[in-house]
Coordinates of C-alpha atoms in Angstrom, one line a residue:
M1 CA 9.8 -94.0 26.7
T2 CA 6.6 -92.8 25.2
K3 CA 3.5 -94.3 26.8
V4 CA 1.4 -96.1 24.3
R5 CA -2.3 -96.8 24.6
K6 CA -3.3 -100.4 23.8
V7 CA -6.4 -100.4 21.5
N8 CA -8.8 -103.3 21.2
K9 CA -10.4 -103.2 17.8
A10 CA -12.1 -105.6 15.4
D11 CA -8.9 -105.3 13.4
P12 CA -6.0 -104.6 15.8
L13 CA -3.6 -104.3 12.8
A14 CA -5.5 -101.5 11.0
D15 CA -3.5 -98.6 12.5
L16 CA -0.1 -100.2 12.0
P17 CA 2.2 -99.4 9.2
R18 CA 2.0 -101.8 6.3
W19 CA 5.4 -103.4 7.1
A20 CA 4.2 -104.0 10.7
Q21 CA 1.0 -105.6 9.5
Q22 CA 3.1 -107.9 7.3
L23 CA 5.2 -108.9 10.3
A24 CA 2.2 -109.5 12.5
R25 CA 0.5 -111.7 9.9
K26 CA 3.6 -113.8 9.5
Y27 CA 3.9 -114.1 13.2
Y28 CA 0.3 -115.3 13.5
T29 CA 1.0 -118.2 11.1
K30 CA 3.3 -119.7 13.7
T31 CA 5.7 -120.8 11.0
V32 CA 8.2 -118.0 11.5
S33 CA 9.6 -116.6 14.7
T34 CA 12.7 -114.7 13.3
F35 CA 12.2 -111.5 11.3
L36 CA 14.8 -109.4 9.5
L37 CA 13.8 -105.8 9.2
Y38 CA 15.8 -103.7 6.7
G39 CA 15.6 -100.4 4.9
A40 CA 14.6 -97.2 6.8
V41 CA 15.2 -98.8 10.2
R42 CA 16.7 -95.5 11.5
D43 CA 13.6 -93.5 10.7
L44 CA 10.8 -92.5 13.0
Q45 CA 7.7 -94.6 13.3
P46 CA 4.1 -93.5 14.2
L47 CA 2.9 -94.3 17.8
Q48 CA -0.6 -94.3 19.3
L49 CA -0.5 -92.2 22.4
E50 CA -2.5 -92.7 25.6
D51 CA -4.7 -89.6 24.9
G52 CA -5.6 -91.1 21.5
G53 CA -3.3 -88.8 19.6
R54 CA -0.5 -89.8 17.2
G55 CA 3.2 -89.4 18.0
F56 CA 6.5 -90.6 16.6
G57 CA 9.4 -92.5 18.0
T58 CA 12.3 -94.7 17.1
L59 CA 11.8 -98.1 15.5
K60 CA 12.8 -99.9 18.7
T61 CA 10.3 -97.9 20.7
F62 CA 7.6 -98.8 18.2
L63 CA 8.5 -102.5 18.4
S64 CA 8.7 -102.7 22.2
E65 CA 5.7 -100.5 23.0
E66 CA 3.3 -100.7 20.0
L67 CA 3.9 -104.0 18.3
F68 CA 5.2 -106.1 21.3
G69 CA 3.6 -104.0 24.0
G70 CA 1.6 -107.0 25.2
R71 CA 4.6 -109.3 25.6
D72 CA 5.7 -110.3 29.1
H73 CA 9.4 -109.5 28.3
V74 CA 11.0 -107.4 25.6
L75 CA 14.8 -107.4 25.4
F76 CA 17.3 -105.5 23.3
Y77 CA 20.8 -106.4 22.2
D78 CA 23.6 -104.9 20.1
R79 CA 27.4 -105.0 20.2
S80 CA 27.7 -101.5 21.6
S81 CA 25.1 -101.4 24.4
G82 CA 24.9 -105.1 25.2
I83 CA 21.8 -106.7 26.7
R84 CA 19.1 -104.3 27.9
S85 CA 15.4 -104.6 28.8
A86 CA 12.4 -102.5 27.9
T87 CA 11.0 -102.3 31.4
P88 CA 12.3 -102.3 35.0
E89 CA 10.3 -105.4 35.7
T90 CA 12.1 -107.3 32.9
Q91 CA 15.4 -106.0 34.1
K92 CA 14.8 -107.4 37.6
D93 CA 13.7 -110.7 36.2
L94 CA 16.8 -110.8 34.0
A95 CA 19.0 -110.1 37.0
R96 CA 17.4 -112.9 39.0
A97 CA 18.0 -115.3 36.0
M98 CA 21.6 -114.2 35.8
T99 CA 22.1 -115.0 39.5
G100 CA 21.0 -118.5 38.9
Y101 CA 23.1 -118.7 35.7
D102 CA 26.2 -117.6 37.7
A103 CA 25.5 -120.2 40.4
M104 CA 25.3 -123.0 37.7
Y105 CA 28.2 -122.0 35.5
G106 CA 30.5 -120.2 37.9
T107 CA 30.2 -116.9 36.1
D108 CA 29.7 -113.3 37.4
Y109 CA 27.2 -112.0 34.9
A110 CA 24.7 -110.7 37.5
K111 CA 27.1 -107.8 38.2
V112 CA 28.3 -107.1 34.7
M113 CA 26.7 -108.8 31.7
P114 CA 29.0 -109.3 28.7
R115 CA 28.6 -107.4 25.4
D116 CA 30.4 -109.7 23.1
P117 CA 28.1 -111.9 21.0
G118 CA 29.7 -115.2 21.9
R119 CA 28.6 -114.9 25.6
A120 CA 25.7 -112.6 25.2
L121 CA 23.7 -114.9 22.9
Q122 CA 24.3 -117.8 25.2
I123 CA 22.8 -115.8 28.1
L124 CA 19.9 -114.6 26.0
E125 CA 19.1 -118.2 24.8
N126 CA 19.1 -119.5 28.3
F127 CA 16.7 -116.7 29.4
L128 CA 14.4 -117.2 26.5
R129 CA 14.2 -121.0 27.0
M130 CA 13.5 -120.7 30.7
R131 CA 10.7 -118.2 30.3
L132 CA 9.2 -120.0 27.3
S133 CA 9.0 -123.1 29.4
E134 CA 7.0 -121.1 32.0
G135 CA 4.5 -120.1 29.2
R136 CA 5.7 -116.5 29.0
S137 CA 5.7 -114.3 25.8
L138 CA 8.9 -112.7 24.8
A139 CA 10.5 -110.5 22.1
L140 CA 14.2 -110.0 21.4
I141 CA 15.3 -107.1 19.2
I142 CA 18.9 -107.3 17.9
D143 CA 20.1 -104.1 16.4
Y144 CA 23.0 -103.6 13.9
A145 CA 22.6 -107.2 12.8
E146 CA 25.1 -106.7 10.0
T147 CA 27.9 -106.4 12.7
L148 CA 26.9 -109.8 14.1
V149 CA 26.2 -111.7 10.9
P150 CA 28.1 -109.8 8.2
G151 CA 27.6 -110.7 4.5
G152 CA 30.2 -112.7 2.7
E153 CA 31.4 -116.2 2.4
M154 CA 31.3 -118.3 5.6
S155 CA 35.0 -119.2 5.1
H156 CA 35.9 -115.5 5.4
L157 CA 34.1 -114.9 8.7
S158 CA 35.8 -115.0 12.1
A159 CA 35.2 -117.8 14.5
E160 CA 32.9 -115.6 16.6
D161 CA 30.9 -114.5 13.5
R162 CA 30.4 -118.1 12.4
F163 CA 29.2 -118.9 16.0
V164 CA 26.6 -116.1 15.8
V165 CA 25.4 -117.2 12.3
A166 CA 25.0 -120.8 13.6
T167 CA 23.2 -119.6 16.7
L168 CA 20.7 -117.4 14.9
D169 CA 20.2 -120.1 12.2
K170 CA 19.4 -122.6 15.0
W171 CA 17.0 -120.2 16.7
A172 CA 15.1 -119.6 13.4
H173 CA 14.0 -123.2 13.1
D174 CA 14.1 -124.2 16.7
P175 CA 10.9 -126.2 17.6
Q176 CA 10.6 -124.6 21.0
F177 CA 10.9 -121.0 19.6
L178 CA 8.4 -121.8 16.7
A179 CA 5.9 -123.3 19.1
G180 CA 6.3 -120.7 21.8
D181 CA 5.3 -117.0 21.9
V182 CA 8.6 -115.5 21.0
S183 CA 9.8 -113.2 18.3
V184 CA 13.4 -112.5 17.4
V185 CA 13.8 -109.3 15.3
L186 CA 17.0 -108.4 13.6
L187 CA 17.5 -104.8 12.4
A188 CA 19.9 -103.8 9.5
E189 CA 19.9 -101.0 7.0
N190 CA 20.8 -103.1 4.0
L191 CA 19.7 -106.7 3.3
S192 CA 22.9 -107.3 1.4
D193 CA 25.0 -106.5 4.5
V194 CA 23.6 -109.5 6.3
S195 CA 24.9 -113.1 5.8
P196 CA 22.9 -115.0 3.2
R197 CA 22.7 -117.9 5.7
I198 CA 20.3 -115.6 7.6
S199 CA 18.8 -113.2 4.9
R200 CA 17.9 -116.2 2.6
N201 CA 17.0 -118.6 5.4
P202 CA 13.5 -120.0 4.7
Y203 CA 12.8 -119.7 8.5
V204 CA 13.6 -116.0 8.5
A205 CA 11.1 -113.4 7.2
P206 CA 12.9 -110.4 5.6
I207 CA 10.6 -107.3 5.7
E208 CA 11.5 -104.0 4.1
L209 CA 10.8 -100.7 5.8
P210 CA 10.3 -98.2 3.0
L211 CA 10.8 -94.5 3.2
P212 CA 7.6 -92.7 4.0
T213 CA 5.0 -92.2 1.3
E214 CA 3.5 -88.8 0.5
E215 CA 0.5 -89.6 2.7
E216 CA 2.8 -90.5 5.6
R217 CA 5.0 -87.4 5.1
L218 CA 1.8 -85.3 5.2
E219 CA 0.8 -86.9 8.5
Y220 CA 4.3 -86.1 9.9
V221 CA 4.3 -82.5 8.7
R222 CA 0.9 -81.8 10.2
S223 CA 2.0 -83.4 13.5
K224 CA 5.2 -81.3 13.5
L225 CA 3.5 -78.0 12.7
E226 CA 0.5 -78.6 14.9
G227 CA -0.4 -75.4 16.8
K228 CA 1.8 -73.2 14.6
K229 CA 0.8 -70.8 11.9
L230 CA 2.0 -72.3 8.6
Q231 CA 2.3 -68.9 7.0
S232 CA 5.0 -67.9 9.4
V233 CA 7.0 -71.1 8.7
S234 CA 6.5 -71.9 5.0
E235 CA 5.5 -70.4 1.8
V236 CA 4.7 -73.9 0.6
P237 CA 1.3 -75.4 1.7
V238 CA 1.3 -78.5 3.9
A239 CA 0.3 -80.7 1.0
G240 CA 3.1 -79.2 -1.1
L241 CA 5.6 -79.9 1.6
A242 CA 4.6 -83.5 1.6
K243 CA 4.8 -83.8 -2.2
M244 CA 8.1 -82.0 -2.7
T245 CA 9.9 -84.0 0.0
A246 CA 9.7 -87.4 -1.8
G247 CA 12.8 -89.5 -0.9
L248 CA 13.3 -87.9 2.5
S249 CA 12.9 -89.9 5.7
R250 CA 10.9 -88.5 8.6
I251 CA 14.1 -87.7 10.4
N252 CA 15.4 -85.7 7.4
L253 CA 12.0 -84.0 7.1
D254 CA 12.3 -83.1 10.8
R255 CA 15.7 -81.5 10.2
V256 CA 14.2 -79.3 7.6
L257 CA 11.2 -78.2 9.7
T258 CA 13.1 -77.9 12.9
E259 CA 15.7 -75.6 11.3
A260 CA 13.0 -73.4 9.9
L261 CA 11.3 -73.2 13.2
E262 CA 14.4 -72.5 15.4
R263 CA 16.1 -70.2 12.9
E264 CA 12.9 -68.5 11.9
V265 CA 13.7 -69.1 8.2
R266 CA 10.7 -69.4 6.0
I267 CA 10.6 -72.5 3.8
T268 CA 10.5 -71.5 0.1
P269 CA 10.3 -73.9 -2.9
E270 CA 13.9 -73.0 -3.7
L271 CA 15.2 -73.6 -0.1
L272 CA 13.3 -76.9 0.0
K273 CA 14.8 -78.1 -3.2
E274 CA 18.3 -77.2 -2.1
K275 CA 17.8 -78.9 1.3
K276 CA 16.3 -82.0 -0.3
K277 CA 19.3 -82.2 -2.7
E278 CA 21.7 -81.8 0.2
L279 CA 20.1 -84.4 2.4
I280 CA 19.7 -87.0 -0.3
Q281 CA 23.3 -86.7 -1.5
A282 CA 24.5 -87.0 2.1
E283 CA 22.2 -90.0 2.6
C284 CA 23.7 -91.7 -0.4
H285 CA 27.3 -91.0 0.5
G286 CA 28.2 -89.8 -2.9
L287 CA 26.5 -92.7 -4.8
L288 CA 24.1 -90.5 -6.7
E289 CA 24.3 -87.0 -8.0
F290 CA 21.1 -85.1 -7.7
I291 CA 20.5 -82.9 -10.8
E292 CA 17.9 -80.2 -10.7
P293 CA 16.8 -79.5 -14.3
A294 CA 17.2 -75.9 -15.3
H295 CA 15.7 -76.2 -18.9
T296 CA 12.9 -77.8 -20.8
L297 CA 13.2 -79.4 -24.3
D298 CA 12.8 -75.9 -25.8
A299 CA 16.4 -75.4 -24.9
V300 CA 17.6 -78.3 -27.1
A301 CA 18.8 -77.3 -30.5
G302 CA 18.1 -79.7 -33.4
H303 CA 17.1 -83.3 -32.9
A304 CA 13.5 -82.4 -33.7
P305 CA 12.2 -86.0 -34.1
A306 CA 13.8 -87.1 -30.8
K307 CA 12.4 -84.0 -29.0
Q308 CA 8.9 -84.8 -30.4
M309 CA 9.1 -88.3 -29.1
L310 CA 10.2 -87.2 -25.6
R311 CA 7.5 -84.5 -25.5
Q312 CA 4.8 -87.1 -26.2
A313 CA 6.2 -89.2 -23.3
A314 CA 6.2 -86.1 -21.1
S315 CA 2.6 -85.4 -22.0
A316 CA 1.6 -89.0 -21.0
L317 CA 3.4 -88.6 -17.7
K318 CA 1.6 -85.3 -16.9
K319 CA -1.7 -87.0 -17.6
G320 CA -0.8 -89.9 -15.3
R321 CA -0.9 -92.4 -18.1
I322 CA 2.2 -94.3 -16.9
E323 CA 1.0 -97.6 -18.5
V324 CA 2.1 -96.3 -21.9
M325 CA 5.5 -95.1 -20.8
P326 CA 8.6 -97.0 -21.9
M327 CA 10.6 -98.6 -19.1
G328 CA 13.6 -96.8 -20.3
Y329 CA 15.5 -95.2 -23.1
L330 CA 18.8 -95.9 -24.8
V331 CA 20.2 -92.7 -26.1
S332 CA 23.1 -93.1 -28.4
G333 CA 25.1 -91.0 -30.9
P334 CA 28.6 -89.6 -31.3
V335 CA 30.4 -87.7 -28.6
G336 CA 29.2 -84.1 -28.3
T337 CA 25.7 -84.5 -29.6
G338 CA 24.1 -83.4 -26.3
K339 CA 22.8 -86.7 -24.9
T340 CA 23.1 -85.7 -21.3
F341 CA 21.6 -82.3 -21.8
M342 CA 18.6 -83.7 -23.6
V343 CA 17.8 -86.1 -20.8
S344 CA 18.1 -83.2 -18.2
C345 CA 15.7 -81.1 -20.4
F346 CA 13.2 -84.0 -20.6
A347 CA 13.0 -84.2 -16.8
G348 CA 12.7 -80.4 -16.7
E349 CA 9.8 -80.7 -19.2
I350 CA 7.7 -82.5 -16.6
G351 CA 9.3 -81.1 -13.4
I352 CA 10.7 -84.4 -12.1
P353 CA 14.1 -84.8 -10.4
V354 CA 17.1 -86.4 -12.2
V355 CA 19.7 -88.5 -10.5
K356 CA 22.9 -89.6 -12.0
F357 CA 24.7 -92.8 -11.1
L358 CA 28.1 -92.2 -9.7
N359 CA 30.7 -94.9 -8.9
F360 CA 28.9 -97.2 -6.5
R361 CA 31.5 -100.0 -6.8
S362 CA 33.9 -100.8 -4.0
Q363 CA 37.0 -103.0 -3.6
W364 CA 35.6 -104.3 -0.3
Q365 CA 33.5 -107.4 -0.3
G366 CA 29.8 -106.8 0.1
V367 CA 30.0 -103.0 0.0
T368 CA 29.1 -102.8 -3.7
E369 CA 25.9 -104.8 -3.2
S370 CA 25.1 -102.6 -0.1
N371 CA 25.6 -99.4 -2.1
L372 CA 23.3 -100.6 -4.9
E373 CA 20.6 -101.5 -2.4
K374 CA 20.7 -98.0 -0.9
I375 CA 20.3 -96.6 -4.4
F376 CA 17.4 -98.8 -5.3
N377 CA 15.6 -98.0 -2.0
L378 CA 16.0 -94.2 -2.7
L379 CA 14.8 -94.5 -6.3
K380 CA 11.6 -96.3 -5.1
A381 CA 10.9 -93.4 -2.7
L382 CA 11.8 -90.6 -5.1
W383 CA 9.5 -91.6 -8.0
P384 CA 8.6 -90.1 -10.4
V385 CA 12.3 -89.8 -11.2
A386 CA 14.6 -90.0 -14.2
V387 CA 17.8 -92.0 -13.8
M388 CA 20.7 -91.1 -15.9
V389 CA 23.6 -93.6 -16.5
D390 CA 26.3 -92.0 -18.5
E391 CA 28.8 -94.1 -20.5
A392 CA 26.5 -97.0 -19.8
D393 CA 28.5 -99.5 -21.9
T394 CA 31.4 -99.4 -19.4
F395 CA 29.6 -98.3 -16.3
L396 CA 27.1 -101.2 -15.9
G397 CA 29.3 -104.1 -16.8
N398 CA 27.8 -107.4 -18.0
R399 CA 26.9 -110.9 -16.9
D400 CA 30.3 -112.3 -18.0
S401 CA 32.4 -110.1 -15.7
G402 CA 34.9 -112.2 -13.7
G403 CA 37.9 -112.0 -11.5
D404 CA 36.0 -110.6 -8.5
S405 CA 34.2 -113.7 -7.1
G406 CA 31.2 -113.0 -9.2
T407 CA 30.4 -109.6 -7.7
S408 CA 30.2 -107.8 -11.0
S409 CA 28.0 -110.5 -12.5
R410 CA 25.6 -110.3 -9.5
I411 CA 25.5 -106.5 -9.6
F412 CA 24.7 -106.6 -13.3
G413 CA 21.9 -109.1 -12.6
S414 CA 20.5 -106.9 -9.8
I415 CA 20.5 -103.8 -12.1
A416 CA 18.9 -105.7 -15.0
S417 CA 16.2 -107.1 -12.7
F418 CA 15.4 -103.8 -11.1
M419 CA 15.2 -102.0 -14.5
G420 CA 12.8 -104.7 -15.8
N421 CA 10.4 -104.5 -12.9
T422 CA 7.2 -103.4 -14.5
Q423 CA 5.9 -102.2 -11.1
Y424 CA 8.0 -99.1 -11.7
R425 CA 6.9 -98.4 -15.3
G426 CA 6.5 -94.6 -15.6
K427 CA 7.7 -94.1 -12.1
I428 CA 11.4 -94.7 -12.6
V429 CA 12.5 -93.8 -16.1
W430 CA 15.9 -95.1 -17.1
F431 CA 18.2 -93.3 -19.6
L432 CA 21.2 -95.2 -20.7
L433 CA 23.6 -92.9 -22.5
T434 CA 26.5 -94.2 -24.7
A435 CA 28.4 -93.5 -27.8
R436 CA 28.9 -97.2 -28.3
P437 CA 25.5 -98.9 -27.9
D438 CA 26.9 -102.1 -29.6
L439 CA 29.0 -102.7 -26.5
L440 CA 25.9 -102.5 -24.2
P441 CA 24.7 -106.0 -23.2
I442 CA 21.5 -107.1 -24.9
D443 CA 20.0 -107.8 -21.4
L444 CA 19.7 -104.0 -20.8
K445 CA 18.6 -102.8 -24.2
R446 CA 15.9 -105.4 -24.9
Q447 CA 12.2 -104.7 -24.7
G448 CA 11.1 -104.4 -21.1
R449 CA 14.2 -102.4 -20.1
A450 CA 15.6 -99.7 -22.3
E451 CA 12.8 -100.1 -24.8
E452 CA 13.1 -97.0 -26.9
H453 CA 16.4 -96.4 -28.7
L454 CA 17.0 -92.8 -29.6
A455 CA 19.8 -91.8 -31.9
L456 CA 21.3 -88.3 -31.9
F457 CA 23.6 -87.0 -34.7
Y458 CA 25.7 -83.9 -35.5
P459 CA 23.8 -81.1 -37.3
Q460 CA 23.2 -82.3 -40.9
T461 CA 22.0 -79.0 -42.5
D462 CA 22.9 -75.3 -42.3
E463 CA 19.7 -74.6 -40.6
E464 CA 20.5 -77.1 -37.8
R465 CA 24.0 -75.6 -37.5
N466 CA 22.6 -72.1 -37.1
E467 CA 20.1 -73.3 -34.5
L468 CA 22.8 -75.0 -32.5
F469 CA 24.9 -71.8 -32.7
Q470 CA 22.0 -69.8 -31.2
A471 CA 21.6 -72.3 -28.5
M472 CA 25.3 -72.3 -27.6
S473 CA 25.3 -68.5 -27.6
K474 CA 22.6 -68.6 -24.9
K475 CA 24.5 -71.3 -22.9
T476 CA 27.9 -69.6 -23.0
G477 CA 26.5 -66.0 -22.7
V478 CA 28.5 -65.0 -25.7
S479 CA 26.5 -62.9 -28.2
V480 CA 27.9 -62.1 -31.6
E481 CA 26.5 -59.2 -33.5
G482 CA 25.9 -59.2 -37.3
V483 CA 26.0 -63.0 -37.8
E484 CA 23.2 -64.0 -40.1
S485 CA 24.5 -67.5 -40.8
F486 CA 27.0 -69.3 -38.6
A487 CA 27.2 -72.1 -41.2
A488 CA 28.3 -69.7 -43.8
L489 CA 31.4 -68.8 -41.8
I490 CA 32.6 -72.4 -41.4
P491 CA 35.6 -73.0 -43.8
G492 CA 35.0 -75.5 -46.6
G493 CA 36.2 -79.0 -46.1
V494 CA 35.7 -78.9 -42.3
R495 CA 33.8 -81.9 -40.9
A496 CA 30.5 -81.5 -39.2
F497 CA 30.6 -79.4 -36.0
S498 CA 29.3 -80.9 -32.8
G499 CA 27.7 -78.9 -30.1
A500 CA 30.9 -79.2 -28.0
D501 CA 32.9 -77.8 -31.0
I502 CA 30.7 -74.8 -31.4
E503 CA 30.8 -74.1 -27.7
A504 CA 34.7 -74.2 -27.9
V505 CA 34.5 -71.7 -30.8
M506 CA 32.3 -69.4 -28.8
V507 CA 34.6 -69.4 -25.8
R508 CA 37.7 -68.8 -28.0
S509 CA 36.0 -65.9 -29.7
K510 CA 35.2 -64.3 -26.3
F511 CA 38.9 -64.9 -25.3
R512 CA 40.1 -63.2 -28.5
A513 CA 37.9 -60.2 -27.9
L514 CA 39.1 -59.8 -24.2
A515 CA 42.7 -60.2 -25.3
E516 CA 42.2 -57.1 -27.5
G517 CA 40.5 -55.2 -24.7
R518 CA 36.9 -55.6 -25.9
D519 CA 33.9 -57.1 -24.2
Q520 CA 31.8 -57.4 -27.3
V521 CA 32.5 -60.4 -29.6
T522 CA 32.3 -59.4 -33.3
K523 CA 31.7 -61.3 -36.5
D524 CA 35.4 -60.9 -37.4
D525 CA 36.4 -62.5 -34.1
L526 CA 34.1 -65.5 -34.8
A527 CA 35.4 -65.8 -38.4
A528 CA 39.0 -65.6 -37.3
V529 CA 38.6 -68.3 -34.7
L530 CA 36.7 -70.5 -37.2
A531 CA 39.5 -70.1 -39.7
D532 CA 42.1 -71.1 -37.1
F533 CA 40.1 -73.8 -35.3
V534 CA 41.0 -77.4 -36.0
P535 CA 38.4 -79.7 -34.4
P536 CA 39.7 -82.9 -32.9
S537 CA 39.6 -85.4 -35.7
Y538 CA 38.7 -89.0 -35.0
P539 CA 37.1 -90.0 -38.4
L540 CA 37.0 -93.7 -37.8
E541 CA 35.7 -93.5 -34.3
I542 CA 33.0 -90.9 -35.3
E543 CA 32.0 -93.1 -38.3
M544 CA 31.7 -96.1 -36.0
Q545 CA 29.6 -94.2 -33.5
N546 CA 27.3 -92.9 -36.2
L547 CA 26.8 -96.4 -37.7
V548 CA 26.1 -98.2 -34.4
A549 CA 23.7 -95.5 -33.5
V550 CA 21.8 -96.1 -36.8
Q551 CA 21.9 -99.9 -36.1
E552 CA 20.4 -99.5 -32.6
C553 CA 17.7 -96.8 -33.4
T554 CA 14.2 -98.2 -33.0
S555 CA 12.5 -95.4 -35.1
R556 CA 13.2 -94.6 -38.7
A557 CA 11.9 -91.1 -38.1
L558 CA 14.8 -90.3 -35.9
L559 CA 17.4 -91.0 -38.7
P560 CA 18.7 -88.2 -41.0
E561 CA 17.9 -88.9 -44.7
N562 CA 21.5 -89.9 -45.5
F563 CA 21.5 -92.5 -42.8
R564 CA 18.0 -93.7 -43.4
K565 CA 18.9 -94.8 -46.9
L566 CA 21.9 -96.9 -45.9
D567 CA 21.5 -100.6 -46.5
R568 CA 21.5 -102.6 -43.3
D569 CA 23.9 -105.2 -44.6
Y570 CA 26.3 -102.5 -45.7
I571 CA 26.2 -101.0 -42.2
S572 CA 26.9 -104.3 -40.5
K573 CA 29.8 -105.0 -42.9
R574 CA 31.2 -101.5 -42.4
V575 CA 31.0 -101.8 -38.6
R576 CA 33.0 -105.0 -38.7
E577 CA 35.6 -103.4 -40.8
L578 CA 35.8 -100.4 -38.5
K579 CA 36.2 -102.6 -35.5
M580 CA 39.2 -104.3 -37.1
L581 CA 40.8 -101.0 -38.2
L582 CA 40.3 -99.6 -34.7
E583 CA 41.9 -102.7 -33.1
E584 CA 44.9 -102.3 -35.4
Q585 CA 45.3 -98.7 -34.2

């Protein structure tokens, strides 16, 4: 293990990470002896070396040598490795204690100590109590706590799991443990994976280990590249490396740097972005999709008022004025109006990453809550970040969800609470996308959560249709010569074209040209396809989506003239009629 220098200072906690300072202060109150560390428990932690320098080691090394280095005995336990000690002296003392235990209870643990929790915890309790009675100081570090006290209802746990829960619960408020110099530290990646009898116990102090901050990443990069010429390793400056790796643990950061050093591959901004995306998606196990914005709002055709509002928000973020930013946006409008594309372009406008929620729900008890906790921890480390939730009305659920022991209701409450945490204003920007905002629970679209409600509509004028045509021409790579006005080619009586419709027309026109042995799409190709094209027609659904978007919009300036003039009572009445008609269908 790494040798650590013990430093006597006026403030002995000054050099410790913030979470360790929090643990130490709680310990000094003598009201808590059991701690539950969760979050980045597999990451590296800073260590103070004998020569005065800074190194990095595992959390268990940090706990045993840095935080509990002055204790007489430090012990480790987990299901896989069983009981181990931090030093040879403690190992010998434990062996002597096991010899006495064998003589008293007729066991043979001095030769081979059991690994199963039922017997291992009895041995540990016996050792802790004996040494506490002698005035010794001890620390017990229990790793993979979720395998010992798994989350879920007590009635669903095995007899052994219930015994472990009862034992740790008893230790947490045991008078001898609280009065003595002993600390029991449980390690788990997710708080929700641990039984509520432990994680919510008033005698257990849960402490989150966050992913490293920009300052902490900078310290690690400098330590890793010490003695090496940065120019030979990276095109990105040291400060840039720290800034661009938000959301990565030190271990992930080490992978990027080690690969560059060993393979002699220089780190470029493009390589760093790709590696970061790869590592984060692997870390999330498919819970989030990492989207790298390729465009700015200049690429969005139409929707001028909505673009102006988002540009103003982007300007505020660039200036660091996060206090004026909305907590989130509700973006509504009929299908095919470019809601997803606009959000991606907004993120590209200010150069922040975009993550998209994927299916984090699971049929297995406790897994959904665990997945959501991983997502929240990553978002807190990634900021500033835009979070996109597509089809939000069906994806997020509501408080009334039933039939799953209340899991959906708890998940909805967790999401609503996280979204409404003003600590993340301007740091985590939520975008809830839906064509049916009326189905989205009020809890999510009220002020303090998705505060600004943007409404997008199909092109209303020939100018907007022509602008959208030019945008789709760039997107699809299909250029059509000699077209002065796309709108003029649309046959009379055809309903308003969406962006998706125009994209389909462009692709068909290219197909028609290739079928005739030509690479260039002509105006005649486009006109022929438009004459033949029959857009999918869902008039009632589209009318419903338009009207509910008008109802939800929080800015009159975003509404086209024909919708702005509509009477609110008429809209409400018509929406009720449409709902009845659609139910009949």
